[in-house]
CSV table of C-alpha atoms and ligand atoms in Angstrom, one decimal:
chain,number,residue,atom,x,y,z
S,1,UNK,CA,-22.0,-23.0,147.6
S,2,UNK,CA,-21.9,-19.5,149.2
S,3,UNK,CA,-24.0,-17.3,146.8
S,4,UNK,CA,-21.7,-14.6,147.0
S,5,UNK,CA,-18.5,-16.7,146.1
S,6,UNK,CA,-20.5,-18.3,143.2
S,7,UNK,CA,-21.7,-14.6,141.9
S,8,UNK,CA,-17.8,-13.8,142.0
S,9,UNK,CA,-16.8,-16.5,140.1
S,10,UNK,CA,-19.5,-15.7,137.4
S,11,UNK,CA,-18.3,-12.3,137.3
S,12,UNK,CA,-14.6,-13.3,136.5
S,13,UNK,CA,-15.6,-15.8,134.0
S,14,UNK,CA,-17.5,-13.3,132.1
S,15,UNK,CA,-14.7,-10.7,132.4
S,16,UNK,CA,-12.5,-13.5,130.8
S,17,UNK,CA,-14.7,-14.1,127.9
S,18,UNK,CA,-15.1,-10.3,127.3
S,19,UNK,CA,-11.2,-10.0,127.4
S,20,UNK,CA,-10.9,-13.1,124.9
S,21,UNK,CA,-13.4,-11.3,122.6
S,22,UNK,CA,-11.5,-8.1,122.6
S,23,UNK,CA,-8.3,-9.7,121.8
S,24,UNK,CA,-10.0,-11.9,118.9
S,25,UNK,CA,-11.4,-8.7,117.3
S,26,UNK,CA,-8.0,-6.9,117.6
S,27,UNK,CA,-6.1,-9.8,115.9
S,28,UNK,CA,-8.8,-9.9,113.1
S,29,UNK,CA,-8.6,-6.0,112.7
S,30,UNK,CA,-4.7,-5.8,112.4
S,31,UNK,CA,-4.9,-8.8,109.5
S,32,UNK,CA,-7.6,-7.1,107.8
S,33,UNK,CA,-5.8,-3.9,107.7
S,34,UNK,CA,-2.7,-5.5,106.7
S,35,UNK,CA,-4.2,-7.4,103.7
S,36,UNK,CA,-5.9,-4.4,102.4
S,37,UNK,CA,-2.6,-2.4,102.1
S,38,UNK,CA,-1.0,-5.2,100.4
S,39,UNK,CA,-3.8,-5.8,97.9
S,40,UNK,CA,-4.2,-2.3,96.8
S,41,UNK,CA,-0.8,-1.9,96.6
S,42,UNK,CA,-0.2,-4.7,94.2
S,43,UNK,CA,-3.0,-3.7,92.1
S,44,UNK,CA,-1.3,-0.4,91.9
S,45,UNK,CA,2.2,-1.7,90.8
S,46,UNK,CA,0.1,-4.1,88.3
S,47,UNK,CA,-1.5,-1.1,86.8
S,48,UNK,CA,1.7,0.7,86.5
S,49,UNK,CA,3.5,-2.0,84.7
S,50,UNK,CA,0.9,-2.3,82.0
S,51,UNK,CA,0.7,1.6,81.6
S,52,UNK,CA,-2.9,1.9,81.5
S,53,UNK,CA,-5.3,4.3,83.2
S,54,UNK,CA,-6.7,3.1,86.2
S,55,UNK,CA,-10.4,1.5,85.1
S,56,UNK,CA,-13.2,4.1,86.0
S,57,UNK,CA,-15.4,3.1,89.1
S,58,UNK,CA,-13.0,0.1,89.8
S,59,UNK,CA,-12.5,-0.2,93.6
S,60,UNK,CA,-9.1,-0.1,95.0
S,61,UNK,CA,-10.1,-3.1,97.2
S,62,UNK,CA,-10.3,-5.6,94.2
S,63,UNK,CA,-8.4,-8.7,94.5
S,64,UNK,CA,-5.2,-9.6,92.5
S,65,UNK,CA,-6.8,-11.9,90.0
S,66,UNK,CA,-9.4,-9.4,89.1
S,67,UNK,CA,-7.0,-6.5,89.2
S,68,UNK,CA,-4.9,-8.7,86.4
S,69,UNK,CA,-8.1,-9.4,84.3
S,70,UNK,CA,-9.0,-6.0,84.2
S,71,UNK,CA,-5.5,-4.7,83.3
S,72,UNK,CA,-5.2,-7.1,80.4
S,73,UNK,CA,-8.5,-6.5,78.9
S,74,UNK,CA,-8.0,-2.5,79.2
S,75,UNK,CA,-4.6,-3.0,77.6
S,76,UNK,CA,-6.2,-4.3,74.6
S,77,UNK,CA,-9.2,-2.1,74.4
S,78,UNK,CA,-8.0,1.2,75.6
S,79,UNK,CA,-4.5,1.8,74.2
S,80,UNK,CA,-3.9,5.4,73.7
S,81,UNK,CA,-4.0,7.2,70.6
S,82,UNK,CA,-0.2,7.8,69.4
S,83,UNK,CA,1.2,11.3,69.8
S,84,UNK,CA,1.2,13.8,66.7
S,85,UNK,CA,5.0,13.8,66.6
S,86,UNK,CA,6.4,10.3,67.2
S,87,UNK,CA,8.8,10.2,70.0
S,88,UNK,CA,10.8,7.5,68.1
S,89,UNK,CA,12.0,9.7,65.5
S,90,UNK,CA,16.0,10.1,65.1
S,91,UNK,CA,16.1,12.5,62.2
S,92,UNK,CA,19.0,12.0,59.7
S,93,UNK,CA,19.6,8.2,58.7
S,94,UNK,CA,22.6,6.7,57.1
S,95,UNK,CA,22.0,4.4,54.2
S,96,UNK,CA,24.5,2.2,52.4
S,97,UNK,CA,23.7,0.5,49.0
S,98,UNK,CA,27.5,-1.1,48.7
S,99,UNK,CA,26.3,-4.2,50.6
S,100,UNK,CA,23.7,-7.0,49.8
S,101,UNK,CA,21.4,-6.5,52.9
S,102,UNK,CA,20.0,-9.1,55.3
S,103,UNK,CA,16.2,-8.9,56.0
S,104,UNK,CA,16.2,-11.5,58.9
S,105,UNK,CA,16.4,-8.9,61.6
S,106,UNK,CA,13.6,-6.8,59.7
S,107,UNK,CA,11.5,-9.8,59.3
S,108,UNK,CA,11.9,-10.9,63.1
S,109,UNK,CA,9.3,-8.4,64.4
S,110,UNK,CA,6.3,-9.5,66.1
S,111,UNK,CA,4.6,-6.4,65.4
S,112,UNK,CA,4.5,-7.3,61.6
S,113,UNK,CA,2.1,-9.7,60.2
S,114,UNK,CA,2.1,-11.6,56.7
S,115,UNK,CA,1.9,-9.3,53.8
S,116,UNK,CA,4.0,-6.7,55.3
S,117,UNK,CA,1.2,-5.3,57.8
S,118,UNK,CA,2.4,-3.4,60.6
S,119,UNK,CA,0.6,-1.9,63.7
S,120,UNK,CA,2.1,-0.1,66.6
S,121,UNK,CA,2.4,-1.9,69.8
S,122,UNK,CA,2.7,1.0,72.0
S,123,UNK,CA,-0.4,3.0,70.7
S,124,UNK,CA,-3.1,3.6,68.4
S,125,UNK,CA,-1.7,4.8,65.2
S,126,UNK,CA,-3.1,8.3,63.8
S,127,UNK,CA,-2.3,7.0,60.4
S,128,UNK,CA,-3.5,4.1,58.2
S,129,UNK,CA,-1.5,3.9,55.4
S,130,UNK,CA,-1.4,1.7,52.0
S,131,UNK,CA,2.2,2.1,50.8
S,132,UNK,CA,2.1,1.3,46.9
S,133,UNK,CA,5.1,0.5,45.0
S,134,UNK,CA,4.9,0.1,41.1
S,135,UNK,CA,7.3,-2.7,40.1
S,136,UNK,CA,8.9,-5.1,37.5
S,137,UNK,CA,12.1,-6.9,37.8
S,138,UNK,CA,14.0,-4.6,40.6
S,139,UNK,CA,14.2,-7.6,43.1
S,140,UNK,CA,17.7,-6.2,44.7
S,141,UNK,CA,16.3,-2.9,44.8
S,142,UNK,CA,13.1,-4.0,46.8
S,143,UNK,CA,15.5,-5.5,49.4
S,144,UNK,CA,17.2,-2.4,49.8
S,145,UNK,CA,13.8,-0.6,50.0
S,146,UNK,CA,12.4,-2.9,52.5
S,147,UNK,CA,15.2,-3.0,54.7
S,148,UNK,CA,15.7,1.0,54.8
S,149,UNK,CA,11.9,1.8,54.9
S,150,UNK,CA,10.1,-0.7,57.4
S,151,UNK,CA,12.1,0.8,60.4
S,152,UNK,CA,11.5,4.5,59.2
S,153,UNK,CA,8.0,3.9,59.0
S,154,UNK,CA,7.5,2.0,62.3
S,155,UNK,CA,9.4,5.0,63.8
S,156,UNK,CA,6.8,7.2,62.4
S,157,UNK,CA,4.1,4.9,64.5
S,158,UNK,CA,2.3,4.4,61.1
S,159,UNK,CA,-0.2,1.6,60.8
S,160,UNK,CA,0.9,0.5,57.3
S,161,UNK,CA,1.0,-2.2,54.6
S,162,UNK,CA,3.3,-2.6,52.0
S,163,UNK,CA,2.1,-3.5,48.2
S,164,UNK,CA,4.2,-4.2,45.4
S,165,UNK,CA,2.2,-4.1,42.3
S,166,UNK,CA,4.0,-5.9,39.7
S,167,UNK,CA,3.4,-5.5,35.9
S,168,UNK,CA,2.9,-8.9,34.4
S,169,UNK,CA,4.6,-9.6,30.9
S,170,UNK,CA,6.9,-7.8,28.8
S,171,UNK,CA,5.0,-5.0,27.4
S,172,UNK,CA,5.9,-1.2,28.1
S,173,UNK,CA,5.9,-0.2,31.6
S,174,UNK,CA,2.9,1.9,32.9
S,175,UNK,CA,3.8,3.2,36.4
S,176,UNK,CA,0.6,5.4,36.9
S,177,UNK,CA,-1.9,2.5,35.8
S,178,UNK,CA,-0.1,0.3,38.4
S,179,UNK,CA,-0.5,2.9,41.1
S,180,UNK,CA,-4.4,3.0,40.5
S,181,UNK,CA,-4.1,-0.8,40.4
S,182,UNK,CA,-2.6,-0.6,44.1
S,183,UNK,CA,-5.1,2.0,45.2
S,184,UNK,CA,-8.0,-0.3,44.3
S,185,UNK,CA,-6.4,-3.5,45.5
S,186,UNK,CA,-5.3,-2.1,49.0
S,187,UNK,CA,-8.8,-1.0,49.5
S,188,UNK,CA,-9.9,-4.5,48.9
S,189,UNK,CA,-8.0,-5.5,52.0
S,190,UNK,CA,-8.5,-2.5,54.5
S,191,UNK,CA,-10.2,0.7,54.8
S,192,UNK,CA,-7.0,2.6,54.3
S,193,UNK,CA,-7.4,6.6,54.7
S,194,UNK,CA,-4.1,7.4,53.0
S,195,UNK,CA,-2.0,6.1,50.1
S,196,UNK,CA,1.9,6.6,49.5
S,197,UNK,CA,3.0,6.1,46.2
S,198,UNK,CA,6.6,5.4,46.1
S,199,UNK,CA,9.1,4.3,43.5
S,200,UNK,CA,11.2,1.3,44.5
S,201,UNK,CA,14.5,2.9,44.2
S,202,UNK,CA,13.6,5.9,46.3
S,203,UNK,CA,15.1,6.1,50.0
S,204,UNK,CA,14.4,9.0,52.3
S,205,UNK,CA,17.5,10.1,54.3
S,206,UNK,CA,15.6,11.6,57.2
S,207,UNK,CA,12.7,9.9,59.1
S,208,UNK,CA,11.0,13.2,59.7
S,209,UNK,CA,10.1,13.1,56.2
S,210,UNK,CA,6.6,11.6,57.2
S,211,UNK,CA,5.1,8.9,55.0
S,212,UNK,CA,1.6,9.9,55.6
S,213,UNK,CA,-1.3,12.3,54.3
S,214,UNK,CA,-1.7,16.0,55.2
S,215,UNK,CA,-4.4,18.4,54.4
S,216,UNK,CA,-2.9,18.7,50.8
S,217,UNK,CA,-1.5,16.3,48.6
S,218,UNK,CA,2.1,15.8,49.6
S,219,UNK,CA,5.3,15.5,47.9
S,220,UNK,CA,7.9,13.4,49.4
S,221,UNK,CA,10.6,13.3,47.2
S,222,UNK,CA,11.7,17.1,47.2
S,223,UNK,CA,15.4,17.1,47.7
S,224,UNK,CA,17.0,14.4,45.7
S,225,UNK,CA,20.9,13.1,45.2
S,226,UNK,CA,20.2,13.0,41.4
S,227,UNK,CA,18.9,16.2,41.2
S,228,UNK,CA,21.6,18.0,43.8
S,229,UNK,CA,19.4,17.8,46.6
S,230,UNK,CA,16.8,20.3,45.2
S,231,UNK,CA,13.6,20.2,43.1
S,232,UNK,CA,14.2,19.7,39.1
S,233,UNK,CA,11.3,22.3,38.8
S,234,UNK,CA,8.7,23.6,41.1
S,235,UNK,CA,5.8,21.4,39.8
S,236,UNK,CA,7.8,18.5,40.1
S,237,UNK,CA,5.5,15.9,41.6
S,238,UNK,CA,7.7,12.7,40.9
S,239,UNK,CA,9.1,9.7,42.7
S,240,UNK,CA,6.9,9.6,45.9
S,241,UNK,CA,3.7,11.3,47.0
S,242,UNK,CA,1.0,11.1,49.6
S,243,UNK,CA,-2.7,11.4,49.2
S,244,UNK,CA,-5.7,10.8,51.2
S,245,UNK,CA,-8.6,8.9,49.5
S,246,UNK,CA,-10.6,12.1,49.2
S,247,UNK,CA,-7.9,14.1,47.4
S,248,UNK,CA,-7.0,10.9,45.1
S,249,UNK,CA,-10.8,10.8,44.1
S,250,UNK,CA,-11.2,14.3,43.6
S,251,UNK,CA,-8.6,14.1,40.6
S,252,UNK,CA,-10.5,10.9,39.5
S,253,UNK,CA,-6.8,9.1,40.7
S,254,UNK,CA,-4.0,8.6,38.0
S,255,UNK,CA,-3.9,8.7,34.2
S,256,UNK,CA,-4.1,5.2,32.5
S,257,UNK,CA,-2.6,6.0,29.3
S,258,UNK,CA,1.1,7.0,29.9
S,259,UNK,CA,3.1,3.8,28.8
S,260,UNK,CA,6.8,4.2,29.0
S,261,UNK,CA,8.9,6.8,30.9
S,262,UNK,CA,8.0,10.3,31.6
S,263,UNK,CA,4.8,12.7,32.0
S,264,UNK,CA,2.5,10.7,34.1
S,265,UNK,CA,3.8,12.7,37.2
S,266,UNK,CA,3.3,15.9,35.4
S,267,UNK,CA,-0.1,15.0,34.5
S,268,UNK,CA,-1.0,14.2,38.3
S,269,UNK,CA,0.4,17.5,39.0
S,270,UNK,CA,-1.9,19.2,36.6
S,271,UNK,CA,-5.0,17.4,37.9
S,272,UNK,CA,-4.2,18.6,41.4
S,273,UNK,CA,-4.0,22.2,40.3
S,274,UNK,CA,-7.0,22.1,37.9
S,275,UNK,CA,-8.9,20.7,41.1
S,276,UNK,CA,-7.8,23.6,43.2
S,277,UNK,CA,-5.1,21.8,45.3
S,278,UNK,CA,-1.6,23.2,46.3
S,279,UNK,CA,1.2,20.7,47.1
S,280,UNK,CA,2.6,20.2,50.6
S,281,UNK,CA,6.2,19.4,51.3
S,282,UNK,CA,8.9,19.1,53.9
S,283,UNK,CA,11.8,21.4,53.8
S,284,UNK,CA,15.1,20.4,51.8
S,285,UNK,CA,16.8,19.3,54.8
S,286,UNK,CA,14.2,16.8,56.0
S,287,UNK,CA,13.1,15.8,52.4
S,288,UNK,CA,16.7,14.7,51.5
S,289,UNK,CA,16.3,11.6,49.6
S,290,UNK,CA,18.6,9.0,47.8
S,291,UNK,CA,18.2,7.0,44.8
S,292,UNK,CA,19.4,3.5,44.5
S,293,UNK,CA,21.3,3.3,41.6
S,294,UNK,CA,20.0,1.5,38.7
S,295,UNK,CA,19.9,0.9,35.0
S,296,UNK,CA,16.7,2.1,32.8
S,297,UNK,CA,14.4,-0.6,32.2
S,298,UNK,CA,14.6,-1.6,28.3
S,299,UNK,CA,10.7,-1.8,28.4
S,300,UNK,CA,10.3,1.9,30.1
S,301,UNK,CA,11.4,3.8,27.0
S,302,UNK,CA,10.8,7.5,27.0
S,303,UNK,CA,6.9,7.8,26.1
S,304,UNK,CA,7.0,10.0,22.7
S,305,UNK,CA,3.1,10.9,23.5
S,306,UNK,CA,3.9,12.3,26.8
S,307,UNK,CA,4.5,16.0,25.7
S,308,UNK,CA,0.9,16.0,24.0
S,309,UNK,CA,-0.7,14.2,26.8
S,310,UNK,CA,0.3,16.7,29.5
S,311,UNK,CA,-1.1,19.6,27.3
S,312,UNK,CA,-4.6,18.1,27.6
S,313,UNK,CA,-4.9,16.9,31.1
S,314,UNK,CA,-7.8,19.2,31.5
S,315,UNK,CA,-9.9,17.5,29.0
S,316,UNK,CA,-8.9,13.8,29.6
S,317,UNK,CA,-9.0,13.6,33.5
S,318,UNK,CA,-12.5,13.1,33.7
S,319,UNK,CA,-12.6,10.0,31.6
S,320,UNK,CA,-9.0,8.6,32.1
S,321,UNK,CA,-8.3,7.7,35.7
S,322,UNK,CA,-9.7,5.3,38.5
S,323,UNK,CA,-13.0,5.5,36.8
S,324,UNK,CA,-12.1,4.3,33.6
S,325,UNK,CA,-9.5,1.4,35.2
S,326,UNK,CA,-9.1,-2.3,34.0
S,327,UNK,CA,-6.8,-4.9,34.5
S,328,UNK,CA,-6.9,-8.7,35.8
S,329,UNK,CA,-4.9,-9.8,38.8
S,330,UNK,CA,-2.7,-12.7,37.9
S,331,UNK,CA,-1.6,-13.7,41.4
S,332,UNK,CA,-1.2,-12.5,44.9
S,333,UNK,CA,1.5,-13.5,47.2
S,334,UNK,CA,2.2,-12.7,50.8
S,335,UNK,CA,5.8,-11.9,52.0
S,336,UNK,CA,6.4,-11.3,55.4
S,337,UNK,CA,7.6,-8.0,54.2
S,338,UNK,CA,5.4,-7.0,51.6
S,339,UNK,CA,2.0,-8.2,49.6
S,340,UNK,CA,2.8,-8.9,45.9
S,341,UNK,CA,0.2,-8.5,43.6
S,342,UNK,CA,1.0,-9.5,39.9
S,343,UNK,CA,-1.4,-7.7,37.3
S,344,UNK,CA,-2.1,-7.6,33.7
S,345,UNK,CA,-2.8,-4.2,32.8
S,346,UNK,CA,-2.5,-4.7,29.1
S,347,UNK,CA,-0.5,-2.9,26.8
S,348,UNK,CA,-0.3,0.4,24.7
O,1,BGN,C1,10.3,15.5,33.6
O,1,BGN,C2,9.4,14.5,33.3
O,1,BGN,C3,8.9,13.8,34.5
O,1,BGN,C4,10.2,13.3,35.2
O,1,BGN,C5,11.1,14.6,35.4
O,1,BGN,C6,12.2,14.1,36.3
O,1,BGN,C7,8.2,15.0,30.9
O,1,BGN,C8,7.0,15.4,30.3
O,1,BGN,C9,7.5,16.4,29.4
O,1,BGN,C10,8.2,17.5,29.7
O,1,BGN,N1,8.4,15.1,32.3
O,1,BGN,O1,11.0,16.1,32.3
O,1,BGN,O2,8.2,12.7,34.0
O,1,BGN,O3,9.8,12.8,36.6
O,1,BGN,O4,11.6,15.1,34.4
O,1,BGN,O5,13.0,13.1,35.8
O,1,BGN,O6,9.0,14.2,30.2
């Protein structure tokens, strides 16, 4: 073969190889760029759906499977703190005690676990509250309370458990001692920072009446229908209040020796004032509450000793309280909406 024509053939073959290589590289580049765009888009959309911040230091070019895992893990571990004011509050709420309530819907809530424990799904609650209800023979009132209060507490974005402390036997009722028992028993379950003590017949009429703790002990039942929507007297601290662990311990808890109706709430008020604390309250509109009508329990007659007892709070409060409490747990039952603790607290 003529050496010139063989040179030209070699030259053409090499040119073809170079063109083919360039074509191959271009096609690869196009596919690469398209894939990168799709992946980061997908990862971004995925993060948006889970509403979590983008993980720090994570590359945008992670593949879809990794993105899902990171998003799910972060979702559980890095849930944001709830805001100071819950966006779920609606203000005034209507209550109706004329018909029997159906608790099915209240129970059908995936965020509620047995024993009446609730944790918001959307954020980490700022308030871990044990709700303590002193109780005996008031099943229907309890149903109304659970029906009305669970939704309110949930809109307030509280992490809470409802404890119903039921006095066993037929001896005279002792509200304050049952509240002390509730404090101790709740702390056996969980490290609560805040305790709300509420009578079972009391229903708030506004969900801005916040069932959590404040810098000062909080009185919640400030504007009740039974008192014409005002305080019966300035020092009134009855029906429902909230106290932090620290506030509660500062007054040695509640008195154990008020058997029967009346006076124990005044004793608690005295304790707070002797320890230099003042009372915090919502205003008279937000603090509106309704009492579910009920008969006075025959085993809760007015305590004849109460006048004398409240005159001596200063001398008795250091030895009568959470430091002198004794009782025996008879039974603990876990309902979907509350934990019932039946206790023997003795007799007068
Ligand atoms: C008060 C009671 C409170 C009760 C309120 C409202 C007493 C102590 C002797 C004066 N105090 O009179 O316990 O919560 O009424 O009903 O009885």
